[in-house]
DNA sequence: TTAAGTGCAAAATCTTTGCAAATGT
DNA sequence: ACATTTGCAAAGATTTTGCACTTAA
């Protein structure tokens, strides 16, 4: 059960007082393998050996612990992605850009992008920002260019 | 554009080749009465004389026609709000700020706010932006200030 | 051993679909 | 009169809950 990169996953679970079980490690490796957020339906279809209910519980537990975060795409479907370092329990810092590709439907979490300062109307006291963008991602832009142009 | 409500609603329906029915007019007046986006559950509970299915169909029809737009709050629940002038059929222009109050849960559509230019990483071709902010809205900020301070 | 986690079954929700009756034009 | 729209019933899909069995610590 222990390969080299599994160690970080196990450490992560340990850190959050969660048992290192097969399903949990599998979810972690699935999510961190992709650089995009993954929807629950997608996760389900890939991990057809894990019970659907178990998946719900794992995702909820991970989110509460701040291991992953949920981002809704433009269809309102929840997509999950590993949290970048600075998420705390029940207090996420996902003030980053979510890019939803209209072609491949992937949701990219562009963590390291600085959002410009936004001025709100009088009286609104902002606590967190999330910016969603739609458009074409690099991968699809490339294939589209080849095919069409 | 506030006084002769019913007339403008009827004109709106007419413009989109939709029949002026009771349920539709009711939905329109509900939505335009509030300056915030309203969730389907909320609409349902207020309009308990209208069938749930009818509400689904009305909201979908309105959205397709560009009369209203859907915005997901931070729980992934769909909230509906009247579109500002420049929405076209199936092609919404809601590149505005959505403010989700953490106290009253209301979703404000701050249409007339200019979003600052955002620079994306190489290869991403953005088509639309939506900015979500969480925080405390003016109304709740006031009551909170009175109660706490 | 034993508390936490999993899987199955079943309940509770939420959303869609089909069709007969009602309604607007 | 005719095409839409509505309401109901029922199917599908999604999410939650309860409980017995399994497993990591």
Coordinates of C-alpha atoms in Angstrom, one line a residue, chain B residues 4-140:
Chain B
X4 CA -47.3 50.2 -14.3
X5 CA -45.8 46.9 -13.4
X6 CA -48.2 44.6 -15.0
X7 CA -48.0 46.4 -18.3
X8 CA -44.2 46.1 -18.6
X9 CA -44.4 42.4 -17.6
X10 CA -47.0 41.8 -20.2
X11 CA -45.0 43.6 -22.8
X12 CA -41.9 41.6 -21.8
X13 CA -43.8 38.3 -22.3
X14 CA -45.2 39.5 -25.5
X15 CA -41.8 40.5 -26.8
X16 CA -40.6 36.9 -26.2
X17 CA -43.7 35.3 -27.7
X18 CA -44.8 33.9 -24.4
X19 CA -48.4 33.9 -23.3
X20 CA -49.4 36.2 -20.5
X21 CA -50.5 33.7 -18.0
X22 CA -51.1 34.1 -14.3
X23 CA -48.2 32.0 -13.0
X24 CA -45.7 33.8 -15.3
X25 CA -46.8 37.3 -14.3
X26 CA -46.6 36.2 -10.7
X27 CA -43.0 35.0 -11.2
X28 CA -42.1 38.2 -12.9
X29 CA -43.5 40.4 -10.2
X30 CA -41.9 38.3 -7.5
X31 CA -38.5 38.5 -9.1
X32 CA -38.6 42.2 -10.0
X33 CA -39.9 43.1 -6.5
X34 CA -36.7 41.9 -5.0
X35 CA -33.4 43.5 -5.8
X36 CA -31.7 40.3 -5.0
X37 CA -31.7 36.9 -6.7
X38 CA -34.2 34.4 -5.3
X39 CA -33.7 30.7 -5.0
X40 CA -36.2 28.3 -6.5
X41 CA -37.0 26.9 -3.0
X42 CA -37.9 30.5 -1.9
X43 CA -40.0 31.1 -4.9
X44 CA -41.8 27.8 -4.3
X45 CA -42.7 28.6 -0.8
X46 CA -44.0 32.0 -1.6
X47 CA -46.0 30.8 -4.6
X48 CA -47.5 27.7 -3.1
X49 CA -50.5 28.0 -5.4
X50 CA -48.3 27.4 -8.4
X51 CA -47.2 23.8 -9.2
X52 CA -43.6 23.1 -8.6
X53 CA -43.2 21.7 -12.1
X54 CA -44.8 24.7 -13.6
X55 CA -42.2 26.8 -11.8
X56 CA -39.4 24.8 -13.2
X57 CA -40.7 25.2 -16.7
X58 CA -41.3 28.9 -16.3
X59 CA -37.9 29.6 -14.9
X60 CA -36.3 27.6 -17.7
X61 CA -38.3 29.3 -20.3
X62 CA -37.5 32.7 -18.9
X63 CA -33.8 31.9 -18.7
X64 CA -33.7 30.7 -22.3
X65 CA -35.4 33.8 -23.5
X66 CA -33.0 35.9 -21.5
X67 CA -35.6 37.4 -19.2
X68 CA -34.0 36.1 -16.1
X69 CA -30.6 34.7 -15.3
X70 CA -29.5 32.0 -12.9
X71 CA -26.7 32.5 -10.4
X72 CA -25.5 29.8 -8.1
X73 CA -24.9 30.9 -4.5
X74 CA -22.1 29.4 -2.4
X75 CA -24.2 26.4 -1.5
X76 CA -24.7 25.6 -5.2
X77 CA -28.4 26.5 -5.1
X78 CA -29.7 28.3 -8.1
X79 CA -30.9 31.8 -7.6
X80 CA -32.9 33.7 -10.2
X81 CA -32.9 37.4 -10.9
X82 CA -34.2 39.6 -13.6
X83 CA -31.7 40.3 -16.4
X84 CA -30.5 43.7 -16.9
X85 CA -31.4 45.2 -20.3
X86 CA -28.6 43.7 -22.4
X87 CA -29.3 40.0 -22.2
X88 CA -30.1 38.3 -25.3
X89 CA -31.6 34.9 -26.0
X90 CA -29.2 32.2 -24.8
X91 CA -26.5 34.7 -24.5
X92 CA -26.4 36.3 -21.2
X93 CA -24.3 39.2 -20.2
X94 CA -24.0 38.8 -16.6
X95 CA -20.4 39.9 -16.3
X96 CA -21.2 41.6 -13.1
X97 CA -20.6 41.1 -9.4
X98 CA -22.7 38.7 -7.4
X99 CA -22.6 39.5 -3.7
X100 CA -23.7 36.7 -1.4
X101 CA -24.4 37.9 2.1
X102 CA -23.4 35.4 4.7
X103 CA -26.0 36.7 7.2
X104 CA -29.2 37.0 5.2
X105 CA -28.0 34.7 2.4
X106 CA -29.3 37.1 -0.2
X107 CA -27.6 37.3 -3.5
X108 CA -27.2 40.8 -4.8
X109 CA -26.6 41.4 -8.5
X110 CA -24.5 44.5 -8.7
X111 CA -24.9 45.0 -12.4
X112 CA -23.5 48.4 -12.9
X113 CA -20.1 47.7 -11.4
X114 CA -17.1 47.6 -13.8
X115 CA -14.9 44.6 -13.4
X116 CA -11.3 45.4 -13.6
X117 CA -9.3 43.8 -16.4
X118 CA -8.0 40.4 -15.5
X119 CA -4.9 38.9 -17.1
X120 CA -5.0 35.1 -17.5
X121 CA -2.1 32.8 -17.9
X122 CA -0.9 32.1 -21.5
X123 CA -3.4 30.1 -23.6
X124 CA -6.6 30.8 -21.7
X125 CA -9.0 32.6 -23.9
X126 CA -11.7 34.1 -21.7
X127 CA -15.2 34.8 -22.9
X128 CA -17.1 35.8 -19.8
X129 CA -16.4 36.7 -16.3
X130 CA -18.4 36.5 -13.1
X131 CA -17.2 37.7 -9.8
X132 CA -18.6 36.3 -6.6
X133 CA -18.1 38.0 -3.4
X134 CA -19.1 36.9 0.1
X135 CA -19.5 39.2 3.0
X136 CA -22.0 41.3 4.8
X137 CA -24.5 43.4 2.9
X138 CA -25.5 46.9 3.9
X139 CA -28.7 45.9 5.6
X140 CA -27.1 43.2 7.7

